[in-house]
Tab-separated table of C-alpha atoms in Angstrom:
chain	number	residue	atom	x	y	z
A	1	UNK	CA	-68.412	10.592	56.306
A	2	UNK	CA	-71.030	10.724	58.754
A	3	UNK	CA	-74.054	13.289	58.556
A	4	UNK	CA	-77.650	14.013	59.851
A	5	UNK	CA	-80.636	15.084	58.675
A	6	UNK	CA	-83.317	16.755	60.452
A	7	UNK	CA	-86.789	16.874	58.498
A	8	UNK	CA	-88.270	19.975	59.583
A	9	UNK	CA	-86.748	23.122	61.112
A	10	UNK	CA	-89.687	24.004	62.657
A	11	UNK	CA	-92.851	21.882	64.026
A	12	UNK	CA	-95.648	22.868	65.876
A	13	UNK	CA	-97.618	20.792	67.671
A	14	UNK	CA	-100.880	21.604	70.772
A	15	UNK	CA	-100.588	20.917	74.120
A	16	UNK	CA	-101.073	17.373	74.647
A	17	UNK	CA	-100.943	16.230	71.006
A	18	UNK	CA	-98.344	13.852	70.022
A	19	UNK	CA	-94.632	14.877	69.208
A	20	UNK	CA	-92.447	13.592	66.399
A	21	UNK	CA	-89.227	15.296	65.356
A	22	UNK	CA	-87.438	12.807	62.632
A	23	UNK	CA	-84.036	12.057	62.443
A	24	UNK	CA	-81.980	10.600	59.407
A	25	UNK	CA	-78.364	9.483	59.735
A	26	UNK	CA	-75.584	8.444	57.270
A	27	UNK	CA	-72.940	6.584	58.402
A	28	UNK	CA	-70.627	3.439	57.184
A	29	UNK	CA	-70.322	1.960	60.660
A	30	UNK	CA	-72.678	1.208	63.213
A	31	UNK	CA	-73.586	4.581	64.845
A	32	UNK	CA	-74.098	6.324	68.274
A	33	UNK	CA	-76.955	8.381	67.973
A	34	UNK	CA	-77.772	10.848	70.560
A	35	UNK	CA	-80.925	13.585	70.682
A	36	UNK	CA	-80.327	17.194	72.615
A	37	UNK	CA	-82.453	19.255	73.873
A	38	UNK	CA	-81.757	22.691	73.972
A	39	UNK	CA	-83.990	25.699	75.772
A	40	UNK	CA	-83.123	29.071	74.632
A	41	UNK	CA	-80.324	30.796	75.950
A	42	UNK	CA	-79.120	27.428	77.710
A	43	UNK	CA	-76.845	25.035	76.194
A	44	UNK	CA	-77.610	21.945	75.026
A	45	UNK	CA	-78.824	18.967	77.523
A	46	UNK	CA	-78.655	14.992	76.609
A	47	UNK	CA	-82.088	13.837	75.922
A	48	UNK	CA	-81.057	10.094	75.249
A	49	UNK	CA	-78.787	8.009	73.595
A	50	UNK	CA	-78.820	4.598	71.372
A	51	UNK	CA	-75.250	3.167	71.385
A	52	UNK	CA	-76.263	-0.666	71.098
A	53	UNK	CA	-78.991	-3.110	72.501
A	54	UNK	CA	-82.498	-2.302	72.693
A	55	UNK	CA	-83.327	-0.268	69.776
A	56	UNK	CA	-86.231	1.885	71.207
A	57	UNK	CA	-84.408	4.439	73.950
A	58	UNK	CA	-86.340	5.964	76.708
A	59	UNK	CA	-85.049	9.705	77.853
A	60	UNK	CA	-85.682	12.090	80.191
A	61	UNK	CA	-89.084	14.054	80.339
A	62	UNK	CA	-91.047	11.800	78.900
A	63	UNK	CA	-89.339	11.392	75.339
A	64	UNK	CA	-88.309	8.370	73.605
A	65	UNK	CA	-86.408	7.281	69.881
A	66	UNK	CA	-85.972	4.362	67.956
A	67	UNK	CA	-83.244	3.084	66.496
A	68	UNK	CA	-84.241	1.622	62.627
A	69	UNK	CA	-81.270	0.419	60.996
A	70	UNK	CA	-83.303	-0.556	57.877
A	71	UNK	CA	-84.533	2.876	57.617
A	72	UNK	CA	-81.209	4.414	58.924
A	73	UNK	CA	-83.960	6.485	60.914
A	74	UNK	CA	-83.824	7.750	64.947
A	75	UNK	CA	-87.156	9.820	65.045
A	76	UNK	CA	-88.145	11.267	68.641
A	77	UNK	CA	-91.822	11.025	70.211
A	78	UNK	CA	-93.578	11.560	72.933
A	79	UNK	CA	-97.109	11.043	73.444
A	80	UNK	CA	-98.302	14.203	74.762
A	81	UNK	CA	-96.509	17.202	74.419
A	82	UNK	CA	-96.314	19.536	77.497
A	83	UNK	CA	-95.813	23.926	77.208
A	84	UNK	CA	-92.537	23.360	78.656
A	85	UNK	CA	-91.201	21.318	75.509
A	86	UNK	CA	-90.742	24.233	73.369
A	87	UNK	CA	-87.228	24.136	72.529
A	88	UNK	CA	-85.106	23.630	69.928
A	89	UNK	CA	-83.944	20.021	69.565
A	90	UNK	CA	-80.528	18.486	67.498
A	91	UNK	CA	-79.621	14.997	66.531
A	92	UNK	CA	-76.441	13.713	66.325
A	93	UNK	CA	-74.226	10.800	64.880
A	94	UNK	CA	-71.008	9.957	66.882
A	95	UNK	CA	-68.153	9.229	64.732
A	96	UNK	CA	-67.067	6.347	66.896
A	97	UNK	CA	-64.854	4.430	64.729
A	98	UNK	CA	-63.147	7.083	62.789
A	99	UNK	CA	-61.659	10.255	64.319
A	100	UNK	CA	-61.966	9.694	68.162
A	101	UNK	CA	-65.799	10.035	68.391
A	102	UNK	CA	-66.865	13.842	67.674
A	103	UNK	CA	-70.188	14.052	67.693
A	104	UNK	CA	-71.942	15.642	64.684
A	105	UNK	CA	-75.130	17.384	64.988
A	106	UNK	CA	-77.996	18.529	62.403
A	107	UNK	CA	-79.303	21.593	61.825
A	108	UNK	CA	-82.173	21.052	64.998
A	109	UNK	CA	-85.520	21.060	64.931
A	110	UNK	CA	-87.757	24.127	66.916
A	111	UNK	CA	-90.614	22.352	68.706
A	112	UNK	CA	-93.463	25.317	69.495
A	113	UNK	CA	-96.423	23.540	71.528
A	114	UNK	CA	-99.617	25.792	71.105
A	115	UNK	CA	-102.014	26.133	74.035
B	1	UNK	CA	-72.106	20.463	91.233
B	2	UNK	CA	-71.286	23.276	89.217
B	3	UNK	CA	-71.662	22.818	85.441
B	4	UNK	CA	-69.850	23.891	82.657
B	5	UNK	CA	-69.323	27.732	82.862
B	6	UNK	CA	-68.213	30.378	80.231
B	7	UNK	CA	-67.743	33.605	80.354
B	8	UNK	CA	-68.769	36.664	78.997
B	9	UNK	CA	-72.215	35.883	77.992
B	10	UNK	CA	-72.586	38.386	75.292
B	11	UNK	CA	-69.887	40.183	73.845
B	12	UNK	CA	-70.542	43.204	71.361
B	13	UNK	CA	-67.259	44.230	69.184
B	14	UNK	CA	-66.402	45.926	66.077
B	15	UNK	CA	-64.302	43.711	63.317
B	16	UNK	CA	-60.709	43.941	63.508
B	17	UNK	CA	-60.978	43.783	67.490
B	18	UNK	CA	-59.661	40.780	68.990
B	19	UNK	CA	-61.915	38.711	71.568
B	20	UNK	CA	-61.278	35.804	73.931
B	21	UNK	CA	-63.733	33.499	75.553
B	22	UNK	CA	-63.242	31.319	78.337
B	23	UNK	CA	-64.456	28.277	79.759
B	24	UNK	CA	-64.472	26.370	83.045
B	25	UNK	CA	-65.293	22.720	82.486
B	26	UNK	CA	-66.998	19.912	84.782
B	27	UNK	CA	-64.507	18.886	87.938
B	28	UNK	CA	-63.077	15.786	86.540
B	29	UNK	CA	-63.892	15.947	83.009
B	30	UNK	CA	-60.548	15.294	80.927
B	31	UNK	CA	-62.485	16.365	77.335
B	32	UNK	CA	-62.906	19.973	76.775
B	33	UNK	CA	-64.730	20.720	72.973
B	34	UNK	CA	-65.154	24.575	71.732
B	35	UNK	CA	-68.351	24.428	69.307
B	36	UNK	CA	-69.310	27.022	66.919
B	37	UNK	CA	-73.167	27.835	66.557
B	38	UNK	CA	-74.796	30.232	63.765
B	39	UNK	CA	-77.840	31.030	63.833
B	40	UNK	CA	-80.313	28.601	62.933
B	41	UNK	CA	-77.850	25.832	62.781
B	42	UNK	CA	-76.679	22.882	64.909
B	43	UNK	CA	-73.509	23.339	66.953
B	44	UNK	CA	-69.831	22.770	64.702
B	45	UNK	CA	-66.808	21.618	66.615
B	46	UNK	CA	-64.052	23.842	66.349
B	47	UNK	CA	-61.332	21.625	68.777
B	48	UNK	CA	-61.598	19.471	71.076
B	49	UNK	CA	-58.682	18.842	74.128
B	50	UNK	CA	-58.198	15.337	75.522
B	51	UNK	CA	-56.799	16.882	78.635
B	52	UNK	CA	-54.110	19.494	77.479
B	53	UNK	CA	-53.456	18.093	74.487
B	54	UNK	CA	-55.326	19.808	71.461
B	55	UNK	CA	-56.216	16.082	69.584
B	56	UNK	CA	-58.651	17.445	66.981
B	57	UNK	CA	-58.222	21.139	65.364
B	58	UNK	CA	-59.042	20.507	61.701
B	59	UNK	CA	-61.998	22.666	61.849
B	60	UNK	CA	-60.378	25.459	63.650
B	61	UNK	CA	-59.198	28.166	61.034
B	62	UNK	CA	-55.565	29.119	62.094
B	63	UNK	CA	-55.236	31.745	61.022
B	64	UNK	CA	-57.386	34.192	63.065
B	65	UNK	CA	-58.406	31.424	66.078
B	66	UNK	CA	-56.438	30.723	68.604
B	67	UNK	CA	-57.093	28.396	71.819
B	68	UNK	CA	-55.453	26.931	74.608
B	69	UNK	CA	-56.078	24.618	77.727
B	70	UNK	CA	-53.362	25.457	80.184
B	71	UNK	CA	-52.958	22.601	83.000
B	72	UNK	CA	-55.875	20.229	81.361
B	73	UNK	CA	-58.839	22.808	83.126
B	74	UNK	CA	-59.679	26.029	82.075
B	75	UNK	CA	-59.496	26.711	78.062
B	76	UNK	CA	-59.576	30.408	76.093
B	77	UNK	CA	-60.956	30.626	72.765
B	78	UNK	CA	-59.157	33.691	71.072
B	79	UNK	CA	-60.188	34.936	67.641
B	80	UNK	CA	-57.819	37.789	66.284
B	81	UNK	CA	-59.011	39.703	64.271
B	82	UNK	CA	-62.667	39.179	64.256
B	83	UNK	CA	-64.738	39.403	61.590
B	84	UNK	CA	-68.520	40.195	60.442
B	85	UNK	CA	-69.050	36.451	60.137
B	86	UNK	CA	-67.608	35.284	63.516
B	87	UNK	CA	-70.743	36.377	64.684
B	88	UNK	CA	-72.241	33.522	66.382
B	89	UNK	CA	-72.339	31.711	69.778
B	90	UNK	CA	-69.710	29.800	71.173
B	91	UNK	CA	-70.187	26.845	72.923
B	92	UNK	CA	-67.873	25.232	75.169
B	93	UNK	CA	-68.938	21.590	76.167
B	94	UNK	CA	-66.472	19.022	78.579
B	95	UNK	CA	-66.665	14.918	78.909
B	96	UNK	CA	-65.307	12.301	81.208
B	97	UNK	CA	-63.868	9.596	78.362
B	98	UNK	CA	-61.708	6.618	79.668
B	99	UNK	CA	-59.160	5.252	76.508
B	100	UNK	CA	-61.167	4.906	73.738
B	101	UNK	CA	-64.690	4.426	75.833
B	102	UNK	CA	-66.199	7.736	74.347
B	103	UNK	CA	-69.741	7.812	75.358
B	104	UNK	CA	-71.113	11.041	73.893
B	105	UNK	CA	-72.480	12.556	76.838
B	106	UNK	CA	-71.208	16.310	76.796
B	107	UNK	CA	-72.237	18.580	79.345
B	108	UNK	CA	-72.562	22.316	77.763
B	109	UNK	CA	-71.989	25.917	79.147
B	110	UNK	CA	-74.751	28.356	78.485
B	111	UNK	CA	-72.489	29.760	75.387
B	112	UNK	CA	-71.035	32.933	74.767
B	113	UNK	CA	-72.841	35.291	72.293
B	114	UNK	CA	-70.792	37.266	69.899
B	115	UNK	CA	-71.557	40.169	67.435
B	116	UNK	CA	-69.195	41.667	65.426
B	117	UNK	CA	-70.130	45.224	64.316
Protein backbone atom coordinates (compact mmCIF):
# COMPACT_ATOMS: atom_id res chain seq x y z
CA UNK A 1 0.00 0.00 0.00
CA UNK A 2 0.94 3.40 -0.66
CA UNK A 3 1.32 6.14 2.18
CA UNK A 4 2.88 9.60 3.02
CA UNK A 5 4.53 11.13 5.54
CA UNK A 6 4.69 14.66 6.36
CA UNK A 7 7.55 15.65 8.95
CA UNK A 8 6.14 18.44 10.75
CA UNK A 9 2.53 19.58 11.25
CA UNK A 10 3.46 22.84 11.79
CA UNK A 11 6.61 25.08 10.57
CA UNK A 12 7.28 28.49 10.93
CA UNK A 13 9.46 30.25 9.04
CA UNK A 14 10.18 34.74 8.60
CA UNK A 15 9.43 36.56 5.79
CA UNK A 16 11.97 35.99 3.29
CA UNK A 17 13.76 33.05 4.96
CA UNK A 18 13.89 29.86 3.18
CA UNK A 19 10.94 27.26 3.12
CA UNK A 20 11.18 23.49 3.42
CA UNK A 21 8.17 21.29 4.13
CA UNK A 22 9.46 17.42 3.73
CA UNK A 23 7.72 14.82 2.20
CA UNK A 24 8.23 10.92 2.59
CA UNK A 25 6.43 8.40 0.39
CA UNK A 26 6.00 4.56 0.42
CA UNK A 27 5.12 2.95 -2.47
CA UNK A 28 6.03 -0.49 -4.50
CA UNK A 29 5.76 1.13 -7.91
CA UNK A 30 7.09 4.12 -9.31
CA UNK A 31 4.94 6.99 -7.90
CA UNK A 32 3.08 10.25 -8.90
CA UNK A 33 3.72 12.63 -6.38
CA UNK A 34 1.83 15.77 -6.23
CA UNK A 35 2.09 18.87 -3.44
CA UNK A 36 -1.32 21.05 -2.60
CA UNK A 37 -1.65 24.00 -1.37
CA UNK A 38 -4.46 24.83 0.56
CA UNK A 39 -5.51 28.55 2.08
CA UNK A 40 -8.01 28.41 4.75
CA UNK A 41 -11.47 28.08 4.02
CA UNK A 42 -10.55 27.29 0.22
CA UNK A 43 -10.03 23.95 -1.10
CA UNK A 44 -7.08 22.57 -2.06
CA UNK A 45 -5.02 23.99 -5.27
CA UNK A 46 -2.19 21.87 -7.31
CA UNK A 47 1.12 23.24 -6.41
CA UNK A 48 3.14 20.80 -8.76
CA UNK A 49 3.51 17.47 -9.78
CA UNK A 50 6.49 14.80 -10.49
CA UNK A 51 5.03 11.98 -12.67
CA UNK A 52 8.38 11.10 -14.62
CA UNK A 53 11.44 12.95 -16.23
CA UNK A 54 13.21 15.65 -14.62
CA UNK A 55 13.29 14.95 -11.04
CA UNK A 56 13.37 18.56 -9.60
CA UNK A 57 9.59 20.11 -10.41
CA UNK A 58 9.04 23.76 -10.62
CA UNK A 59 5.31 25.01 -9.39
CA UNK A 60 3.43 27.83 -9.20
CA UNK A 61 4.37 30.84 -6.84
CA UNK A 62 7.64 30.36 -6.67
CA UNK A 63 7.84 26.71 -5.12
CA UNK A 64 9.70 23.80 -6.27
CA UNK A 65 10.28 19.68 -5.12
CA UNK A 66 12.52 17.07 -5.88
CA UNK A 67 11.98 13.87 -6.67
CA UNK A 68 14.81 11.40 -4.66
CA UNK A 69 14.10 7.94 -5.37
CA UNK A 70 17.08 6.83 -3.20
CA UNK A 71 15.68 8.66 -0.36
CA UNK A 72 12.01 7.92 -1.39
CA UNK A 73 11.87 11.78 -0.43
CA UNK A 74 9.71 14.84 -2.38
CA UNK A 75 10.54 17.81 0.05
CA UNK A 76 9.15 21.38 -1.09
CA UNK A 77 11.32 24.74 -1.04
CA UNK A 78 11.33 27.91 -1.92
CA UNK A 79 13.91 30.37 -1.39
CA UNK A 80 12.19 33.14 0.19
CA UNK A 81 9.07 32.80 1.76
CA UNK A 82 6.44 35.56 1.14
CA UNK A 83 3.24 36.59 4.03
CA UNK A 84 0.96 35.23 1.55
CA UNK A 85 2.39 31.53 1.88
CA UNK A 86 0.77 30.81 5.07
CA UNK A 87 -1.29 27.93 4.37
CA UNK A 88 -1.59 24.62 5.06
CA UNK A 89 0.15 22.35 2.55
CA UNK A 90 -0.50 18.19 1.77
CA UNK A 91 1.52 15.72 -0.17
CA UNK A 92 0.29 13.06 -1.96
CA UNK A 93 1.19 9.62 -3.65
CA UNK A 94 -1.03 8.58 -6.66
CA UNK A 95 -1.82 5.02 -6.67
CA UNK A 96 -1.27 4.75 -10.38
CA UNK A 97 -0.83 1.18 -10.93
CA UNK A 98 -3.17 -0.30 -8.48
CA UNK A 99 -6.77 0.87 -7.96
CA UNK A 100 -7.35 3.46 -10.81
CA UNK A 101 -5.06 6.23 -9.42
CA UNK A 102 -6.68 7.78 -6.09
CA UNK A 103 -4.58 10.03 -4.82
CA UNK A 104 -3.54 9.71 -1.15
CA UNK A 105 -2.65 12.60 0.88
CA UNK A 106 -0.70 13.13 4.36
CA UNK A 107 -1.69 14.67 7.20
CA UNK A 108 -0.35 18.49 5.70
CA UNK A 109 1.93 20.62 6.90
CA UNK A 110 0.78 24.49 8.33
CA UNK A 111 3.36 26.93 6.95
CA UNK A 112 3.06 30.36 9.33
CA UNK A 113 5.63 33.03 7.82
CA UNK A 114 6.41 35.62 10.68
CA UNK A 115 6.91 39.27 9.75
CA UNK B 1 -14.72 29.37 -15.87
CA UNK B 2 -16.56 28.47 -12.95
CA UNK B 3 -14.85 26.01 -10.57
CA UNK B 4 -15.95 23.34 -8.62
CA UNK B 5 -18.95 24.48 -6.43
CA UNK B 6 -20.67 22.92 -3.31
CA UNK B 7 -23.20 23.84 -1.45
CA UNK B 8 -24.14 24.67 1.81
CA UNK B 9 -20.98 25.96 3.17
CA UNK B 10 -21.59 25.27 6.75
CA UNK B 11 -24.19 23.17 7.97
CA UNK B 12 -25.02 22.99 11.84
CA UNK B 13 -27.27 19.75 12.85
CA UNK B 14 -28.04 17.70 15.76
CA UNK B 15 -27.14 13.70 15.45
CA UNK B 16 -29.78 11.57 14.24
CA UNK B 17 -30.70 14.37 11.54
CA UNK B 18 -30.03 13.46 8.11
CA UNK B 19 -27.90 15.93 5.80
CA UNK B 20 -27.10 16.08 2.09
CA UNK B 21 -24.38 17.96 0.34
CA UNK B 22 -24.09 18.75 -3.13
CA UNK B 23 -21.66 19.42 -5.66
CA UNK B 24 -21.37 20.97 -9.12
CA UNK B 25 -18.19 19.84 -10.84
CA UNK B 26 -15.85 21.51 -13.63
CA UNK B 27 -17.81 21.65 -17.29
CA UNK B 28 -16.27 18.69 -18.86
CA UNK B 29 -14.75 16.90 -16.09
CA UNK B 30 -15.94 13.09 -16.26
CA UNK B 31 -14.26 12.31 -12.47
CA UNK B 32 -16.23 13.48 -9.60
CA UNK B 33 -14.35 12.38 -5.91
CA UNK B 34 -16.27 13.17 -2.42
CA UNK B 35 -13.27 13.57 0.23
CA UNK B 36 -13.64 13.51 3.86
CA UNK B 37 -11.47 16.06 5.97
CA UNK B 38 -11.13 16.09 9.98
CA UNK B 39 -9.63 18.40 11.50
CA UNK B 40 -6.05 18.54 11.37
CA UNK B 41 -5.81 15.86 8.82
CA UNK B 42 -5.27 15.49 5.06
CA UNK B 43 -8.34 14.97 2.88
CA UNK B 44 -9.76 10.86 2.76
CA UNK B 45 -11.61 9.77 -0.32
CA UNK B 46 -14.89 8.58 0.36
CA UNK B 47 -15.98 7.66 -3.66
CA UNK B 48 -15.05 8.62 -6.53
CA UNK B 49 -17.53 8.55 -10.00
CA UNK B 50 -15.92 7.94 -13.40
CA UNK B 51 -18.85 9.67 -14.97
CA UNK B 52 -22.07 8.06 -13.42
CA UNK B 53 -20.67 5.13 -12.53
CA UNK B 54 -19.63 4.92 -8.73
CA UNK B 55 -15.96 2.92 -9.58
CA UNK B 56 -14.44 3.24 -6.10
CA UNK B 57 -16.72 3.17 -2.75
CA UNK B 58 -14.63 1.02 -0.40
CA UNK B 59 -14.12 3.80 1.92
CA UNK B 60 -17.64 4.94 1.97
CA UNK B 61 -19.46 3.37 5.10
CA UNK B 62 -22.88 2.05 3.75
CA UNK B 63 -24.54 2.04 6.08
CA UNK B 64 -25.35 5.67 7.03
CA UNK B 65 -23.72 7.39 3.54
CA UNK B 66 -25.34 7.56 0.70
CA UNK B 67 -24.31 9.33 -2.76
CA UNK B 68 -25.28 9.62 -6.16
CA UNK B 69 -24.26 11.31 -9.56
CA UNK B 70 -27.40 11.49 -11.61
CA UNK B 71 -26.61 12.12 -15.51
CA UNK B 72 -22.55 12.08 -14.95
CA UNK B 73 -22.81 16.10 -13.44
CA UNK B 74 -24.09 17.08 -10.34
CA UNK B 75 -23.45 14.50 -7.25
CA UNK B 76 -25.28 14.53 -3.48
CA UNK B 77 -23.48 13.27 -0.61
CA UNK B 78 -26.24 12.04 1.91
CA UNK B 79 -25.34 10.84 5.39
CA UNK B 80 -28.45 9.39 7.36
CA UNK B 81 -28.32 9.48 10.37
CA UNK B 82 -25.49 11.67 11.30
CA UNK B 83 -23.43 11.30 13.96
CA UNK B 84 -21.05 13.27 16.56
CA UNK B 85 -18.09 12.10 14.50
CA UNK B 86 -19.31 13.02 10.96
CA UNK B 87 -18.27 16.23 11.97
CA UNK B 88 -15.86 17.34 9.48
CA UNK B 89 -15.61 19.05 6.03
CA UNK B 90 -16.53 17.60 2.94
CA UNK B 91 -14.75 18.05 -0.01
CA UNK B 92 -15.91 17.49 -3.37
CA UNK B 93 -13.05 17.57 -6.05
CA UNK B 94 -13.73 16.68 -10.21
CA UNK B 95 -10.94 15.59 -13.04
CA UNK B 96 -10.80 15.33 -16.77
CA UNK B 97 -9.10 11.52 -17.11
CA UNK B 98 -8.95 9.95 -20.67
CA UNK B 99 -8.80 5.68 -20.31
CA UNK B 100 -6.37 5.00 -17.97
CA UNK B 101 -4.30 8.54 -18.49
CA UNK B 102 -5.05 9.69 -14.81
CA UNK B 103 -3.02 12.70 -14.22
CA UNK B 104 -3.81 13.74 -10.65
CA UNK B 105 -4.80 17.15 -11.18
CA UNK B 106 -8.16 17.61 -9.14
CA UNK B 107 -9.76 20.80 -9.03
CA UNK B 108 -11.57 21.26 -5.41
CA UNK B 109 -14.80 23.08 -4.19
CA UNK B 110 -14.37 25.29 -1.20
CA UNK B 111 -15.90 22.23 1.03
CA UNK B 112 -18.82 21.99 3.01
CA UNK B 113 -18.43 22.33 6.84
CA UNK B 114 -20.42 20.08 9.04
CA UNK B 115 -21.10 19.94 12.86
CA UNK B 116 -23.10 17.58 14.38
CA UNK B 117 -24.51 18.70 17.78
Amino acid sequence: AQSVTQLGSHVSVSEGALVLLRCNYSSSVPPYLFWYVQYPNQGLQLLLKYTTGATLVKGINGFEAEFKKSETSFHLTKPSAHMSDAAEYFCAVMNYGGSQGNLIFGKGTKLSVKP
Amino acid sequence: EAGVVQSPRYKIIEKKQPVAFWCNPISGHNTLYWYLQNLGQGPELLIRYENEEAVDDSQLPKDRFSAERLKGVDSTLKIQPAELGDSAVYLCASSFNRGQGRTGELFFGEGSRLTVL
